[in-house]
Coordinates of C-alpha atoms and ligand atoms in Angstrom, one line a residue:
M1 CA -172.0 177.7 39.0
S2 CA -174.8 175.3 40.0
I3 CA -173.5 171.7 40.1
P4 CA -175.8 169.9 38.3
W5 CA -178.9 167.3 41.2
V6 CA -176.5 163.9 39.2
E7 CA -173.5 165.3 40.4
K8 CA -175.0 166.8 43.6
Y9 CA -176.9 163.5 44.7
R10 CA -174.9 160.8 43.3
P11 CA -174.3 158.1 46.4
R12 CA -170.4 158.5 47.6
S13 CA -170.9 154.8 49.8
L14 CA -172.0 152.0 48.1
K15 CA -174.7 151.7 50.5
D16 CA -176.2 154.2 48.9
V17 CA -177.0 152.8 45.4
V18 CA -180.1 151.7 45.2
D19 CA -180.7 148.2 44.0
Q20 CA -177.7 146.6 42.3
E21 CA -177.0 144.1 45.2
E22 CA -175.4 141.3 43.4
A23 CA -173.3 143.6 41.2
K24 CA -172.3 145.7 45.0
A25 CA -171.9 141.8 47.1
K26 CA -169.4 141.0 43.7
L27 CA -167.2 144.9 43.7
E28 CA -166.5 143.8 47.1
E29 CA -165.6 140.8 46.8
V30 CA -163.3 140.8 44.6
V31 CA -161.4 144.1 46.1
G32 CA -162.0 142.2 49.8
R33 CA -159.7 139.3 48.0
W34 CA -157.0 142.0 46.6
L35 CA -157.0 143.4 50.0
K36 CA -155.4 140.0 51.3
G37 CA -153.2 139.7 48.3
E38 CA -154.5 137.8 45.9
Q39 CA -153.3 138.4 42.7
L40 CA -156.9 138.9 40.5
R41 CA -156.7 137.2 36.9
K42 CA -160.1 138.7 35.8
G43 CA -161.3 142.6 35.5
V44 CA -165.6 142.4 36.0
L45 CA -166.8 143.6 33.5
L46 CA -170.4 145.8 34.7
A47 CA -172.8 145.8 32.5
G48 CA -176.5 147.6 32.0
P49 CA -178.3 150.1 30.5
P50 CA -177.5 153.3 30.8
G51 CA -177.7 155.4 34.1
V52 CA -178.3 152.4 36.5
G53 CA -175.1 153.1 38.5
K54 CA -172.8 151.7 36.8
T55 CA -169.9 154.8 36.9
T56 CA -171.8 155.1 40.0
L57 CA -171.3 152.1 42.0
I58 CA -166.9 151.7 40.8
H59 CA -166.2 155.7 42.5
A60 CA -169.0 154.8 45.7
L61 CA -166.7 151.8 46.5
A62 CA -163.2 153.3 45.9
N63 CA -164.7 155.6 48.6
D64 CA -165.8 153.4 50.7
Y65 CA -162.4 151.2 50.4
G66 CA -160.6 154.5 50.1
L67 CA -158.9 153.4 47.0
E68 CA -157.9 156.4 44.1
V69 CA -159.8 155.8 40.8
L70 CA -157.1 155.4 37.6
E71 CA -160.9 155.9 35.2
L72 CA -160.1 156.3 30.9
N73 CA -163.5 156.8 28.7
A74 CA -162.0 153.5 26.8
S75 CA -164.1 155.5 23.4
D76 CA -161.8 158.1 23.7
E77 CA -158.6 156.5 24.6
R78 CA -158.4 156.2 20.7
T79 CA -155.1 153.2 20.4
G80 CA -154.2 151.1 22.5
D81 CA -150.5 152.8 21.9
R82 CA -152.3 155.9 24.7
I83 CA -153.7 153.0 27.1
S84 CA -150.4 151.9 27.6
R85 CA -149.0 155.3 28.2
I86 CA -150.7 156.2 30.4
V87 CA -151.9 152.7 32.2
G88 CA -148.5 150.9 32.0
R89 CA -146.9 152.4 34.3
S90 CA -149.3 153.5 36.7
I91 CA -150.2 149.5 37.0
R92 CA -147.1 148.9 38.3
E93 CA -146.0 151.4 40.4
S94 CA -148.2 152.4 44.0
S95 CA -151.1 154.8 44.7
L96 CA -151.1 158.5 45.5
F97 CA -150.4 159.1 49.3
G98 CA -153.7 158.8 51.5
F99 CA -154.8 156.3 49.6
R100 CA -154.6 152.0 49.7
G101 CA -154.4 151.5 46.3
K102 CA -156.2 152.0 42.8
L103 CA -158.9 150.9 41.2
I104 CA -158.5 150.8 37.3
L105 CA -161.3 152.1 35.2
F106 CA -162.3 151.6 31.6
D107 CA -165.6 153.2 31.3
E108 CA -168.0 152.4 28.3
V109 CA -166.3 149.7 26.5
D110 CA -168.2 148.6 23.7
G111 CA -167.7 152.2 22.6
L112 CA -164.3 150.9 21.5
D113 CA -164.2 151.2 17.8
L114 CA -162.0 148.6 16.8
K115 CA -161.2 149.7 13.9
E116 CA -159.2 152.9 15.0
D117 CA -158.9 151.1 18.1
R118 CA -156.5 148.4 17.1
G119 CA -155.0 147.4 19.7
G120 CA -157.2 148.6 22.4
V121 CA -158.5 146.0 23.5
G122 CA -155.7 143.7 23.5
E123 CA -154.3 146.7 25.3
I124 CA -157.1 146.4 28.1
I125 CA -157.0 142.7 28.1
K126 CA -152.9 143.2 28.8
V127 CA -153.5 145.4 31.9
I128 CA -156.1 143.2 33.6
G129 CA -153.3 140.3 33.0
E130 CA -150.3 142.5 34.6
S131 CA -152.1 145.3 37.0
R132 CA -151.5 144.8 40.8
F133 CA -154.9 146.8 41.5
P134 CA -158.3 145.5 40.6
V135 CA -159.7 146.6 36.9
V136 CA -162.8 146.8 36.6
L137 CA -165.1 147.4 33.0
T138 CA -168.3 149.2 32.3
A139 CA -170.4 148.5 28.7
N140 CA -173.8 148.7 27.7
D141 CA -174.0 145.5 25.6
P142 CA -171.7 142.5 26.5
W143 CA -172.8 140.7 24.0
D144 CA -171.3 143.1 21.3
P145 CA -168.8 140.7 19.1
K146 CA -166.3 143.0 19.5
L147 CA -166.3 142.0 23.2
R148 CA -165.6 139.1 23.4
D149 CA -162.3 138.7 23.8
L150 CA -163.0 141.3 26.9
R151 CA -165.2 139.3 27.9
E152 CA -164.0 136.2 28.7
R153 CA -160.9 137.6 31.1
C154 CA -164.1 139.6 33.2
E155 CA -166.0 138.1 35.6
V156 CA -169.8 140.3 33.6
I157 CA -172.3 141.5 35.9
Q158 CA -175.6 142.7 34.6
L159 CA -177.4 145.0 36.2
K160 CA -181.2 145.9 35.4
P161 CA -182.6 148.8 35.0
L162 CA -183.6 150.2 38.4
K163 CA -187.5 149.7 40.0
E164 CA -189.8 152.3 39.3
S165 CA -190.1 152.3 43.3
D166 CA -186.9 153.0 43.4
V167 CA -186.7 155.6 41.4
V168 CA -189.3 157.6 42.9
K169 CA -187.8 156.5 46.4
L170 CA -184.8 158.3 45.0
L171 CA -186.5 161.3 43.3
R172 CA -188.3 161.6 46.6
K173 CA -185.4 162.0 48.5
I174 CA -183.8 165.0 46.3
C175 CA -187.1 167.2 46.7
D176 CA -186.7 166.7 50.7
A177 CA -183.2 168.0 50.4
E178 CA -184.4 170.9 48.1
K179 CA -187.2 171.9 50.0
I180 CA -189.4 170.9 46.3
R181 CA -192.9 170.1 46.9
C182 CA -194.2 167.3 45.0
S183 CA -197.0 164.4 45.3
D184 CA -196.8 160.9 44.6
D185 CA -197.9 160.8 41.6
A186 CA -195.7 163.3 39.7
L187 CA -192.9 161.4 40.3
R188 CA -194.4 158.3 39.0
L189 CA -195.0 159.9 36.3
L190 CA -191.5 161.0 36.1
A191 CA -190.4 157.7 36.8
K192 CA -192.3 155.8 34.6
A193 CA -190.8 158.1 31.7
S194 CA -187.5 157.3 33.0
M195 CA -187.8 153.3 32.2
G196 CA -185.0 153.1 34.9
D197 CA -182.9 155.2 33.6
A198 CA -182.1 156.8 37.5
R199 CA -179.7 159.5 35.2
A200 CA -182.6 160.5 33.2
A201 CA -185.0 160.7 35.9
I202 CA -183.0 162.9 38.2
N203 CA -182.2 165.3 35.3
D204 CA -185.8 165.4 34.0
L205 CA -187.3 166.0 37.6
E206 CA -184.5 169.1 37.7
L207 CA -185.7 170.5 34.7
V208 CA -188.8 170.9 35.9
A209 CA -188.3 171.5 39.5
R210 CA -185.2 173.8 39.9
G211 CA -185.5 177.0 41.9
R212 CA -189.4 176.1 42.5
S213 CA -191.0 175.2 45.6
A214 CA -193.3 173.0 44.5
V215 CA -194.2 170.7 40.9
T216 CA -197.8 170.0 40.0
E217 CA -198.6 166.7 37.9
E218 CA -199.6 168.5 35.0
D219 CA -195.7 169.6 34.7
A220 CA -194.3 166.0 35.3
E221 CA -197.0 165.6 32.7
A222 CA -195.8 167.6 29.9
I223 CA -191.9 166.4 30.9
S224 CA -193.0 162.6 30.9
Y225 CA -193.9 163.7 27.3
R226 CA -190.8 164.6 26.3
A227 CA -189.1 161.7 27.8
H228 CA -191.2 159.8 26.0
Q229 CA -190.4 160.9 22.8
V230 CA -186.7 160.7 23.3
D231 CA -187.1 157.7 24.7
M232 CA -188.5 156.2 21.4
F233 CA -185.3 156.5 20.0
R234 CA -184.2 154.4 22.3
V235 CA -187.3 151.5 22.1
V236 CA -187.3 151.5 18.3
D237 CA -182.6 151.4 18.4
M238 CA -183.6 148.3 20.9
A239 CA -185.9 146.5 18.6
I240 CA -183.9 147.0 15.1
K241 CA -180.7 145.7 17.7
A242 CA -182.1 143.1 18.7
R243 CA -180.0 139.8 17.7
N244 CA -182.9 137.5 18.8
F245 CA -186.5 136.5 19.2
E246 CA -186.7 137.0 22.8
E247 CA -184.9 141.0 22.6
A248 CA -186.8 142.2 20.1
R249 CA -190.4 140.8 21.4
R250 CA -189.0 142.3 25.1
V251 CA -189.4 146.4 24.0
T252 CA -193.1 145.6 24.0
S253 CA -193.0 144.6 27.8
L254 CA -191.6 148.6 28.5
P255 CA -193.5 150.5 30.7
S256 CA -193.8 153.2 28.6
F257 CA -194.3 150.9 25.3
D258 CA -197.3 152.5 22.9
W259 CA -197.7 150.0 20.2
E260 CA -199.6 152.9 17.8
S261 CA -197.1 155.4 18.3
F262 CA -193.9 153.0 18.0
F263 CA -195.2 151.2 14.6
T264 CA -194.8 154.9 13.1
W265 CA -191.8 155.0 14.2
I266 CA -190.5 151.9 13.4
T267 CA -191.5 152.2 9.6
E268 CA -189.4 155.3 9.6
S269 CA -186.1 154.4 11.3
V270 CA -185.7 150.9 9.4
P271 CA -185.6 152.6 5.6
V272 CA -182.8 154.7 8.0
A273 CA -181.3 151.1 9.2
Y274 CA -180.9 149.0 6.5
G275 CA -180.7 151.5 3.8
S276 CA -177.7 149.7 2.3
A277 CA -179.2 146.5 2.6
P278 CA -181.8 145.4 0.0
M279 CA -182.6 141.8 1.5
A280 CA -182.6 142.7 5.0
L281 CA -184.8 146.3 4.2
F282 CA -186.9 143.8 1.9
D283 CA -187.5 141.6 4.9
A284 CA -188.4 144.4 7.4
M285 CA -190.8 146.2 5.3
N286 CA -192.4 143.0 4.4
N287 CA -193.1 142.4 7.8
L288 CA -194.2 145.6 8.8
S289 CA -196.9 145.5 6.1
R290 CA -198.3 142.5 7.6
A291 CA -197.9 143.9 11.1
D292 CA -199.9 146.4 8.9
L293 CA -202.7 143.9 7.9
I294 CA -203.1 142.5 11.3
R295 CA -204.0 145.7 12.5
G296 CA -206.6 146.7 10.3
R297 CA -208.4 143.3 10.8
I298 CA -207.5 144.1 14.8
E299 CA -208.8 147.9 14.0
R300 CA -212.0 147.0 11.9
L301 CA -213.4 143.5 13.8
Q302 CA -212.5 143.8 16.5
E303 CA -210.1 140.2 16.6
W304 CA -207.6 141.2 19.4
E305 CA -206.3 138.2 20.1
L306 CA -204.7 138.7 17.0
M307 CA -202.6 141.6 18.5
R308 CA -199.4 139.4 19.5
Y309 CA -198.8 138.3 15.9
M310 CA -198.8 141.9 15.6
L311 CA -196.5 143.1 18.3
E312 CA -194.1 140.1 17.0
L313 CA -193.6 141.7 13.5
M314 CA -193.1 144.6 14.3
T315 CA -190.3 144.1 16.3
A316 CA -188.7 140.4 15.3
G317 CA -190.2 141.1 12.1
A318 CA -188.5 144.3 11.8
A319 CA -185.0 142.8 13.4
L320 CA -184.7 139.3 11.9
V321 CA -184.0 139.3 8.7
R322 CA -181.6 138.0 6.2
E323 CA -178.3 139.4 5.1
K324 CA -178.9 142.2 7.8
P325 CA -175.8 144.6 7.7
K326 CA -173.6 145.9 10.7
L327 CA -175.6 148.6 12.2
P328 CA -173.6 151.3 13.7
F329 CA -173.5 152.6 17.6
F330 CA -175.5 155.5 17.0
I331 CA -177.7 155.5 14.0
K332 CA -179.3 158.8 12.9
Y333 CA -182.9 158.0 13.1
G334 CA -185.2 161.0 12.5
Y335 CA -188.8 162.2 13.7
P336 CA -191.3 160.5 11.6
A337 CA -191.9 162.8 9.5
K338 CA -196.2 161.6 9.9
I339 CA -196.0 162.6 14.1
R340 CA -194.3 165.7 12.7
L341 CA -197.2 166.3 10.7
L342 CA -200.1 165.4 13.2
N343 CA -198.7 167.7 15.0
K344 CA -198.8 170.4 12.7
I345 CA -202.5 169.5 11.4
R346 CA -203.5 169.7 15.9
A347 CA -201.8 172.8 16.2
M348 CA -203.2 174.2 12.8
R349 CA -207.2 173.3 13.5
Q350 CA -206.5 174.8 17.2
V351 CA -205.4 177.6 16.1
R352 CA -207.7 177.9 13.1
E353 CA -210.7 177.5 15.8
V354 CA -209.6 180.1 17.5
L355 CA -210.0 182.4 14.9
I356 CA -212.6 181.4 13.5
R357 CA -214.1 182.1 17.5
K358 CA -213.4 185.6 17.6
L359 CA -214.0 186.7 13.9
R360 CA -216.9 185.3 14.5
E361 CA -217.1 187.7 17.5
E362 CA -216.2 190.3 15.5
A363 CA -217.5 190.6 12.5
H364 CA -220.6 189.2 13.3
L365 CA -220.6 186.5 10.9
G366 CA -221.7 182.5 11.3
S367 CA -219.0 180.1 11.2
R368 CA -220.0 178.4 8.0
V369 CA -219.6 181.7 5.9
I370 CA -216.3 182.5 7.4
N371 CA -214.5 179.2 6.4
L372 CA -215.6 179.5 3.1
E373 CA -215.1 183.2 2.5
V374 CA -213.6 185.0 4.6
L375 CA -210.5 182.7 5.8
P376 CA -209.7 182.1 2.0
M377 CA -210.0 186.2 1.6
L378 CA -208.4 186.6 4.6
R379 CA -205.2 184.0 3.0
L380 CA -204.9 185.9 -0.5
L381 CA -204.7 189.0 1.5
I382 CA -201.9 187.9 3.6
R383 CA -199.7 186.9 0.4
G384 CA -200.5 190.3 -0.9
E385 CA -198.8 193.6 -1.3
R386 CA -200.1 194.5 2.0
G387 CA -199.8 191.5 3.5
S388 CA -197.9 192.4 6.7
S389 CA -200.3 195.3 7.7
V390 CA -203.3 192.7 7.4
L391 CA -201.7 190.6 9.9
A392 CA -200.9 193.2 12.0
E393 CA -204.3 194.5 12.3
L394 CA -205.2 190.7 12.4
S395 CA -203.2 190.3 15.3
R396 CA -204.7 193.2 16.9
V397 CA -208.2 192.5 16.7
T398 CA -208.0 188.3 17.5
G399 CA -205.4 188.9 20.3
L400 CA -203.4 185.6 18.2
G401 CA -199.6 185.8 17.3
E402 CA -199.0 186.9 13.0
E403 CA -197.1 183.4 13.2
E404 CA -200.4 181.5 14.4
I405 CA -202.5 183.4 12.0
R406 CA -200.3 182.2 9.9
L407 CA -200.8 178.9 10.7
A408 CA -204.6 179.0 10.8
L409 CA -204.7 180.3 7.3
S410 CA -202.4 177.4 6.0
T411 CA -204.0 174.8 3.8
D412 CA -203.6 171.2 5.4
Ligands
ATP1 N1 -178.5 152.5 41.8 C1 -178.7 153.8 41.7 N2 -178.6 154.9 43.4 C2 -178.8 156.2 43.6 N3 -178.1 157.3 42.1 C3 -177.6 156.0 41.0 C4 -178.2 154.8 41.1 N4 -178.0 154.8 39.4 C5 -177.8 156.2 39.3 N5 -177.8 156.9 39.8 C6 -177.5 158.1 39.9 O1 -177.9 158.3 38.4 C7 -176.7 159.2 37.6 C8 -176.1 158.2 36.6 O2 -175.6 157.3 36.9 P1 -174.1 156.2 36.4 O3 -173.2 157.2 35.7 O4 -173.3 155.2 37.9 O5 -174.6 155.5 35.2 P2 -174.6 154.6 34.5 O6 -174.6 153.2 34.9 O7 -172.7 154.1 34.4 O8 -174.6 155.1 33.6 P3 -174.2 155.1 31.7 O9 -174.0 153.7 30.8 O10 -174.8 155.6 31.2 O11 -172.7 155.3 31.9 C9 -175.3 159.1 38.9 O12 -175.1 160.6 38.6 C10 -176.7 159.2 40.3 O13 -177.1 160.7 41.0

């Protein structure tokens, strides 16, 4: 089986990790102090969005210093009990032959579910206090209130999304190693769509490039469009979960932010997120309706100076609401019905145009007659008893697939 590129090209040494200089320096300093025999009182909490190198940094550090990593995915190891069983002994025992020591890693501590993990946080805190080895934690969101006690026992290092130009460099290296031709513009499209998430960028590159010798801009565009759709879930989630004005407003400066689709998405996502909290839902929908009024005004009167109020109402207006419920880590937002419908209508119009053109050529009739008389008749025929043979015949004459013909004949 071939190794996924994110693994194949995962940096093995700190010097190959792109950006994140502050984190590298801090980690090296902590390990340096520990190697000199200092008893560490605090852990290190690496915080940051997905795919920016949190886990990679720790493994690269271990590699550089000849350390063994004892890794626990905090959300897998359900209870404090298990943590103490697995790590308890290990933090006192010395390392396997060939290693200078260990790094204890608790990955994704914000995945801890406090209700189920009673004792989990307490146990991690105990490990930090008792371990003979450095303890490192990772989290997407270090400001989660449930992590407060852990935060106090750690030095928190905030990692940022990677710069677009750095993601391009990373992708370029992979293309070179895989001997794939790819223009800078194509790589830039992939990097932009990843919003600084190296994992997403590498996965997208692999999707379009594996097994090929060249990648065109068109390939990259198709994938970045898909990535944009996926990203919308994330952008909407960030906006809804924002805890202050600044955080909510920040989503509008994301490179891929597109306010028109954002508006559609957030309007459909707010009821999902606040479904059981009427006051929060009322406030958010009220603000969104005001954003919509401003949008209409901008479109009619071209008063673009109102734009900032509209953006604030769409983002902060959806996040800063009264009686905001405690939101789960994972909210199941739907794909907006409106966008799904628009896509369908767009596809239907396209395929209908093709059908009309083909029928015009075959039957020598004008588009008007086809539209007004032939299409309604075909609609009835394909629903009738001999529907399937009519479809087959139409498909033969026009070269369209039967599903496409059905779509072209559906009523909007
Ligand atoms: N700074 C970086 N330099 C080089 N490669 C990187 C960097 N960040 C991420 N990558 C690439 O992306 C992949 C995923 O990174 P990593 O697992 O470290 O992300 P993470 O920040 O821990 O994300 P998560 O929070 O989702 O676990 C790595 O295998 C590596 O190939």
